[in-house]
């Protein structure tokens, strides 16, 4: 592909969104940001990676406290979120980089960039539960509880920083149920869409 590509992947827990995003990035040979953002944001902001990891993509806690020594009233959760948004914005709009990013409200904070494609990956509850059980060695009840907890956290994080709602189809260019095709075929279908989008 010629030109810039920015692909954001929102995802329900257990839908395989991370793996789908990774496959898309690998296919196009562009940067992939998920947990990799921790090191990038840490280096960019001269913060310990362990601090970034602790508060990465975390909703604001009722016990939130300002980050020590930064001279602001923002909590650590807010500081890390804003540093992440700033880093992604710099990559997209200053460095004109191509990348795939998972979560981090990127579909909201990069709006206006003509190279942006916003995708949301969802799934059927039973398929997601089975995937979580296999991946994390949990029983069915534990998997369901973790799925609900993780999605609640993602929704809370997203809706705190964005005007649009997490998972609302109007927030995205394309929503897709990975349970119908499986992870590999869903990634292939999205690549076909992206080939047309960036042609």
PDB file of C-alpha atoms in Angstrom:
ATOM      1  CA  UNK A   1       0.000   0.000   0.000  1.00  0.00           C
ATOM      2  CA  UNK A   2       1.144   3.520  -0.771  1.00  0.00           C
ATOM      3  CA  UNK A   3       0.382   6.375   1.577  1.00  0.00           C
ATOM      4  CA  UNK A   4      -0.474   6.527   5.243  1.00  0.00           C
ATOM      5  CA  UNK A   5      -2.683   3.925   6.942  1.00  0.00           C
ATOM      6  CA  UNK A   6      -4.054   4.376  10.463  1.00  0.00           C
ATOM      7  CA  UNK A   7      -6.283   1.566  11.673  1.00  0.00           C
ATOM      8  CA  UNK A   8      -7.868   1.620  15.114  1.00  0.00           C
ATOM      9  CA  UNK A   9      -9.299  -1.575  16.589  1.00  0.00           C
ATOM     10  CA  UNK A  10     -11.800  -1.371  19.429  1.00  0.00           C
ATOM     11  CA  UNK A  11     -12.709  -4.782  20.794  1.00  0.00           C
ATOM     12  CA  UNK A  12     -14.792  -6.741  23.227  1.00  0.00           C
ATOM     13  CA  UNK A  13     -12.804  -8.950  25.588  1.00  0.00           C
ATOM     14  CA  UNK A  14     -12.505 -12.439  24.138  1.00  0.00           C
ATOM     15  CA  UNK A  15     -13.373 -11.371  20.586  1.00  0.00           C
ATOM     16  CA  UNK A  16      -9.805 -11.863  19.320  1.00  0.00           C
ATOM     17  CA  UNK A  17      -9.469  -8.183  18.474  1.00  0.00           C
ATOM     18  CA  UNK A  18      -5.818  -8.074  19.554  1.00  0.00           C
ATOM     19  CA  UNK A  19      -4.842 -11.003  17.345  1.00  0.00           C
ATOM     20  CA  UNK A  20      -6.865  -9.640  14.426  1.00  0.00           C
ATOM     21  CA  UNK A  21      -5.132  -6.270  14.764  1.00  0.00           C
ATOM     22  CA  UNK A  22      -1.752  -7.994  14.935  1.00  0.00           C
ATOM     23  CA  UNK A  23      -2.493  -9.952  11.746  1.00  0.00           C
ATOM     24  CA  UNK A  24      -3.529  -6.777   9.922  1.00  0.00           C
ATOM     25  CA  UNK A  25      -0.378  -4.929  10.977  1.00  0.00           C
ATOM     26  CA  UNK A  26       1.785  -7.877   9.928  1.00  0.00           C
ATOM     27  CA  UNK A  27       0.047  -8.121   6.553  1.00  0.00           C
ATOM     28  CA  UNK A  28       0.756  -4.485   5.722  1.00  0.00           C
ATOM     29  CA  UNK A  29       4.151  -4.371   7.412  1.00  0.00           C
ATOM     30  CA  UNK A  30       3.234  -1.423   9.603  1.00  0.00           C
ATOM     31  CA  UNK A  31       3.666  -0.691  13.320  1.00  0.00           C
ATOM     32  CA  UNK A  32       1.408  -2.434  15.816  1.00  0.00           C
ATOM     33  CA  UNK A  33       0.506  -0.719  19.080  1.00  0.00           C
ATOM     34  CA  UNK A  34      -1.079  -2.433  22.037  1.00  0.00           C
ATOM     35  CA  UNK A  35       1.118  -3.256  25.009  1.00  0.00           C
ATOM     36  CA  UNK A  36       4.016  -2.013  22.856  1.00  0.00           C
ATOM     37  CA  UNK A  37       2.711   1.483  23.567  1.00  0.00           C
ATOM     38  CA  UNK A  38       3.868   1.172  27.163  1.00  0.00           C
ATOM     39  CA  UNK A  39       7.553   1.314  26.230  1.00  0.00           C
ATOM     40  CA  UNK A  40       6.989   3.959  23.546  1.00  0.00           C
ATOM     41  CA  UNK A  41       5.032   6.280  25.860  1.00  0.00           C
ATOM     42  CA  UNK A  42       7.502   5.697  28.701  1.00  0.00           C
ATOM     43  CA  UNK A  43      10.467   6.670  26.523  1.00  0.00           C
ATOM     44  CA  UNK A  44       8.636   9.611  24.951  1.00  0.00           C
ATOM     45  CA  UNK A  45       7.594  11.018  28.327  1.00  0.00           C
ATOM     46  CA  UNK A  46      10.636   9.869  30.304  1.00  0.00           C
ATOM     47  CA  UNK A  47       8.474   7.863  32.703  1.00  0.00           C
ATOM     48  CA  UNK A  48       9.160   4.456  34.157  1.00  0.00           C
ATOM     49  CA  UNK A  49       7.605   1.706  31.980  1.00  0.00           C
ATOM     50  CA  UNK A  50       6.259   0.084  35.152  1.00  0.00           C
ATOM     51  CA  UNK A  51       4.266   3.249  35.946  1.00  0.00           C
ATOM     52  CA  UNK A  52       2.854   3.399  32.421  1.00  0.00           C
ATOM     53  CA  UNK A  53       1.969  -0.307  32.565  1.00  0.00           C
ATOM     54  CA  UNK A  54       0.188   0.111  35.886  1.00  0.00           C
ATOM     55  CA  UNK A  55      -2.117   2.858  34.624  1.00  0.00           C
ATOM     56  CA  UNK A  56      -2.304   2.039  30.889  1.00  0.00           C
ATOM     57  CA  UNK A  57      -5.902   1.980  29.586  1.00  0.00           C
ATOM     58  CA  UNK A  58      -7.258   2.156  33.132  1.00  0.00           C
ATOM     59  CA  UNK A  59     -10.463   4.050  33.956  1.00  0.00           C
ATOM     60  CA  UNK A  60     -10.307   6.814  36.542  1.00  0.00           C
ATOM     61  CA  UNK A  61     -10.383   5.322  40.031  1.00  0.00           C
ATOM     62  CA  UNK A  62     -12.465   6.795  42.843  1.00  0.00           C
ATOM     63  CA  UNK A  63      -9.188   6.765  44.779  1.00  0.00           C
ATOM     64  CA  UNK A  64      -7.279   8.579  41.997  1.00  0.00           C
ATOM     65  CA  UNK A  65      -4.487  10.889  43.133  1.00  0.00           C
ATOM     66  CA  UNK A  66      -2.401  13.432  41.199  1.00  0.00           C
ATOM     67  CA  UNK A  67       0.916  12.219  39.781  1.00  0.00           C
ATOM     68  CA  UNK A  68       3.636  13.299  42.241  1.00  0.00           C
ATOM     69  CA  UNK A  69       5.812  16.201  41.164  1.00  0.00           C
ATOM     70  CA  UNK A  70       4.146  16.948  37.838  1.00  0.00           C
ATOM     71  CA  UNK A  71       2.609  20.241  38.968  1.00  0.00           C
ATOM     72  CA  UNK A  72      -0.903  19.394  37.815  1.00  0.00           C
ATOM     73  CA  UNK A  73      -4.084  18.141  39.399  1.00  0.00           C
ATOM     74  CA  UNK A  74      -4.439  15.251  36.972  1.00  0.00           C
ATOM     75  CA  UNK A  75      -4.422  11.720  38.324  1.00  0.00           C
ATOM     76  CA  UNK A  76      -1.891   9.135  37.177  1.00  0.00           C
ATOM     77  CA  UNK A  77      -4.605   7.476  35.084  1.00  0.00           C
ATOM     78  CA  UNK A  78      -5.298  10.767  33.316  1.00  0.00           C
ATOM     79  CA  UNK A  79      -1.626  11.623  32.885  1.00  0.00           C
ATOM     80  CA  UNK A  80      -0.848   8.271  31.255  1.00  0.00           C
ATOM     81  CA  UNK A  81      -3.964   8.451  29.075  1.00  0.00           C
ATOM     82  CA  UNK A  82      -3.130  11.963  27.862  1.00  0.00           C
ATOM     83  CA  UNK A  83       0.493  11.029  27.190  1.00  0.00           C
ATOM     84  CA  UNK A  84      -0.731   8.053  25.171  1.00  0.00           C
ATOM     85  CA  UNK A  85      -3.137  10.214  23.164  1.00  0.00           C
ATOM     86  CA  UNK A  86      -0.364  12.768  22.553  1.00  0.00           C
ATOM     87  CA  UNK A  87       2.051  10.068  21.399  1.00  0.00           C
ATOM     88  CA  UNK A  88      -0.461   8.573  18.952  1.00  0.00           C
ATOM     89  CA  UNK A  89      -1.390  12.020  17.649  1.00  0.00           C
ATOM     90  CA  UNK A  90       2.282  12.816  17.037  1.00  0.00           C
ATOM     91  CA  UNK A  91       2.802   9.538  15.196  1.00  0.00           C
ATOM     92  CA  UNK A  92      -0.296  10.095  13.061  1.00  0.00           C
ATOM     93  CA  UNK A  93      -0.236  13.807  12.343  1.00  0.00           C
ATOM     94  CA  UNK A  94       3.393  14.906  12.747  1.00  0.00           C
ATOM     95  CA  UNK A  95       5.427  11.859  11.771  1.00  0.00           C
ATOM     96  CA  UNK A  96       2.755  10.716   9.267  1.00  0.00           C
ATOM     97  CA  UNK A  97       3.380   7.128  10.389  1.00  0.00           C
ATOM     98  CA  UNK A  98       1.238   4.144   9.440  1.00  0.00           C
ATOM     99  CA  UNK A  99       0.118   1.872  12.268  1.00  0.00           C
ATOM    100  CA  UNK A 100      -2.570  -0.336  13.788  1.00  0.00           C
ATOM    101  CA  UNK A 101      -3.562   0.520  17.362  1.00  0.00           C
ATOM    102  CA  UNK A 102      -5.741  -1.461  19.746  1.00  0.00           C
ATOM    103  CA  UNK A 103      -8.026   0.508  22.087  1.00  0.00           C
ATOM    104  CA  UNK A 104      -6.736   3.680  23.813  1.00  0.00           C
ATOM    105  CA  UNK A 105      -9.659   5.771  22.471  1.00  0.00           C
ATOM    106  CA  UNK A 106      -7.637   6.190  19.275  1.00  0.00           C
ATOM    107  CA  UNK A 107     -10.736   6.261  17.070  1.00  0.00           C
ATOM    108  CA  UNK A 108     -11.805   9.433  18.909  1.00  0.00           C
ATOM    109  CA  UNK A 109      -8.527  11.291  19.261  1.00  0.00           C
ATOM    110  CA  UNK A 110      -7.377  10.708  15.688  1.00  0.00           C
ATOM    111  CA  UNK A 111     -10.654  11.776  14.067  1.00  0.00           C
ATOM    112  CA  UNK A 112     -10.037  14.157  11.204  1.00  0.00           C
ATOM    113  CA  UNK A 113      -7.010  12.339   9.837  1.00  0.00           C
ATOM    114  CA  UNK A 114      -7.967  11.239   6.299  1.00  0.00           C
ATOM    115  CA  UNK A 115      -5.908   8.046   6.660  1.00  0.00           C
ATOM    116  CA  UNK A 116      -7.994   6.838   9.626  1.00  0.00           C
ATOM    117  CA  UNK A 117     -10.152   3.698   9.552  1.00  0.00           C
ATOM    118  CA  UNK A 118     -12.037   2.835  12.744  1.00  0.00           C
ATOM    119  CA  UNK A 119     -12.996  -0.804  13.381  1.00  0.00           C
ATOM    120  CA  UNK A 120     -14.797  -2.490  16.272  1.00  0.00           C
ATOM    121  CA  UNK A 121     -14.575  -6.259  16.821  1.00  0.00           C
ATOM    122  CA  UNK A 122     -17.323  -7.934  18.809  1.00  0.00           C
ATOM    123  CA  UNK A 123     -18.365 -11.535  19.329  1.00  0.00           C
ATOM    124  CA  UNK A 124     -21.046 -13.913  20.545  1.00  0.00           C
ATOM    125  CA  UNK A 125     -20.943 -14.538  24.282  1.00  0.00           C
ATOM    126  CA  UNK A 126     -20.453 -18.308  24.045  1.00  0.00           C
ATOM    127  CA  UNK A 127     -17.611 -17.986  21.534  1.00  0.00           C
ATOM    128  CA  UNK A 128     -15.890 -15.333  23.619  1.00  0.00           C
ATOM    129  CA  UNK A 129     -16.281 -17.346  26.798  1.00  0.00           C
ATOM    130  CA  UNK A 130     -14.785 -20.423  25.146  1.00  0.00           C
ATOM    131  CA  UNK A 131     -11.838 -18.401  23.880  1.00  0.00           C
ATOM    132  CA  UNK A 132     -11.225 -16.883  27.327  1.00  0.00           C
ATOM    133  CA  UNK A 133     -11.453 -20.297  28.988  1.00  0.00           C
ATOM    134  CA  UNK A 134      -8.812 -21.707  26.638  1.00  0.00           C
ATOM    135  CA  UNK A 135      -6.512 -18.703  26.729  1.00  0.00           C
ATOM    136  CA  UNK A 136      -6.516 -18.112  30.478  1.00  0.00           C
ATOM    137  CA  UNK A 137      -7.309 -21.641  31.760  1.00  0.00           C
ATOM    138  CA  UNK A 138     -10.541 -20.560  33.445  1.00  0.00           C
ATOM    139  CA  UNK A 139     -13.813 -22.401  33.950  1.00  0.00           C
ATOM    140  CA  UNK A 140     -16.981 -21.126  32.287  1.00  0.00           C
ATOM    141  CA  UNK A 141     -18.155 -19.040  35.236  1.00  0.00           C
ATOM    142  CA  UNK A 142     -14.750 -17.455  35.779  1.00  0.00           C
ATOM    143  CA  UNK A 143     -14.442 -16.669  32.058  1.00  0.00           C
ATOM    144  CA  UNK A 144     -17.841 -14.992  31.992  1.00  0.00           C
ATOM    145  CA  UNK A 145     -17.036 -12.905  35.067  1.00  0.00           C
ATOM    146  CA  UNK A 146     -13.697 -11.808  33.603  1.00  0.00           C
ATOM    147  CA  UNK A 147     -15.311 -10.952  30.260  1.00  0.00           C
ATOM    148  CA  UNK A 148     -17.871  -8.735  31.962  1.00  0.00           C
ATOM    149  CA  UNK A 149     -15.261  -7.086  34.193  1.00  0.00           C
ATOM    150  CA  UNK A 150     -12.830  -6.340  31.357  1.00  0.00           C
ATOM    151  CA  UNK A 151     -15.549  -4.959  29.087  1.00  0.00           C
ATOM    152  CA  UNK A 152     -16.855  -2.785  31.922  1.00  0.00           C
ATOM    153  CA  UNK A 153     -13.358  -1.355  32.431  1.00  0.00           C
ATOM    154  CA  UNK A 154     -12.896  -0.708  28.708  1.00  0.00           C
ATOM    155  CA  UNK A 155     -16.277   0.959  28.464  1.00  0.00           C
ATOM    156  CA  UNK A 156     -15.594   3.135  31.517  1.00  0.00           C
ATOM    157  CA  UNK A 157     -12.163   4.192  30.194  1.00  0.00           C
ATOM    158  CA  UNK A 158     -13.486   4.989  26.724  1.00  0.00           C
ATOM    159  CA  UNK A 159     -16.591   6.842  27.834  1.00  0.00           C
ATOM    160  CA  UNK A 160     -14.644   8.998  30.312  1.00  0.00           C
ATOM    161  CA  UNK A 161     -12.392  10.429  27.585  1.00  0.00           C
ATOM    162  CA  UNK A 162     -14.693  10.335  24.533  1.00  0.00           C
ATOM    163  CA  UNK A 163     -18.026  11.908  23.715  1.00  0.00           C
ATOM    164  CA  UNK A 164     -18.983   8.857  21.661  1.00  0.00           C
ATOM    165  CA  UNK A 165     -19.892   5.594  23.369  1.00  0.00           C
ATOM    166  CA  UNK A 166     -17.738   2.458  23.399  1.00  0.00           C
ATOM    167  CA  UNK A 167     -19.131  -0.158  21.038  1.00  0.00           C
ATOM    168  CA  UNK A 168     -21.698   2.200  19.463  1.00  0.00           C
ATOM    169  CA  UNK A 169     -21.648   1.454  15.731  1.00  0.00           C
ATOM    170  CA  UNK A 170     -21.856   5.180  14.940  1.00  0.00           C
ATOM    171  CA  UNK A 171     -18.384   5.606  16.447  1.00  0.00           C
ATOM    172  CA  UNK A 172     -16.766   3.257  13.913  1.00  0.00           C
ATOM    173  CA  UNK A 173     -16.466   2.832  10.165  1.00  0.00           C
ATOM    174  CA  UNK A 174     -16.959  -0.925  10.433  1.00  0.00           C
ATOM    175  CA  UNK A 175     -18.167  -3.308  13.165  1.00  0.00           C
ATOM    176  CA  UNK A 176     -17.630  -7.044  12.717  1.00  0.00           C
ATOM    177  CA  UNK A 177     -18.586 -10.173  14.659  1.00  0.00           C
ATOM    178  CA  UNK A 178     -15.486 -12.369  14.783  1.00  0.00           C
ATOM    179  CA  UNK A 179     -17.506 -15.372  16.009  1.00  0.00           C
ATOM    180  CA  UNK A 180     -19.008 -15.902  12.554  1.00  0.00           C
ATOM    181  CA  UNK A 181     -15.748 -16.383  10.629  1.00  0.00           C
ATOM    182  CA  UNK A 182     -13.165 -16.931  13.364  1.00  0.00           C
ATOM    183  CA  UNK A 183     -10.119 -14.796  13.986  1.00  0.00           C
ATOM    184  CA  UNK A 184      -8.114 -15.704  10.882  1.00  0.00           C
ATOM    185  CA  UNK A 185     -10.971 -15.284   8.398  1.00  0.00           C
ATOM    186  CA  UNK A 186     -12.175 -12.116  10.109  1.00  0.00           C
ATOM    187  CA  UNK A 187      -8.705 -10.639   9.678  1.00  0.00           C
ATOM    188  CA  UNK A 188      -8.741 -11.682   6.013  1.00  0.00           C
ATOM    189  CA  UNK A 189     -12.161 -10.067   5.491  1.00  0.00           C
ATOM    190  CA  UNK A 190     -10.956  -6.843   7.103  1.00  0.00           C
ATOM    191  CA  UNK A 191      -7.841  -6.835   4.937  1.00  0.00           C
ATOM    192  CA  UNK A 192     -10.054  -7.077   1.850  1.00  0.00           C
ATOM    193  CA  UNK A 193     -12.047  -4.097   3.123  1.00  0.00           C
ATOM    194  CA  UNK A 194      -8.868  -2.148   3.883  1.00  0.00           C
ATOM    195  CA  UNK A 195      -7.424  -2.907   0.444  1.00  0.00           C
ATOM    196  CA  UNK A 196     -10.470  -1.208  -1.055  1.00  0.00           C
ATOM    197  CA  UNK A 197     -10.417   1.600   1.489  1.00  0.00           C
ATOM    198  CA  UNK A 198      -6.784   2.516   0.822  1.00  0.00           C
ATOM    199  CA  UNK A 199      -6.680   1.742  -2.907  1.00  0.00           C
TER     200      UNK A 199
END
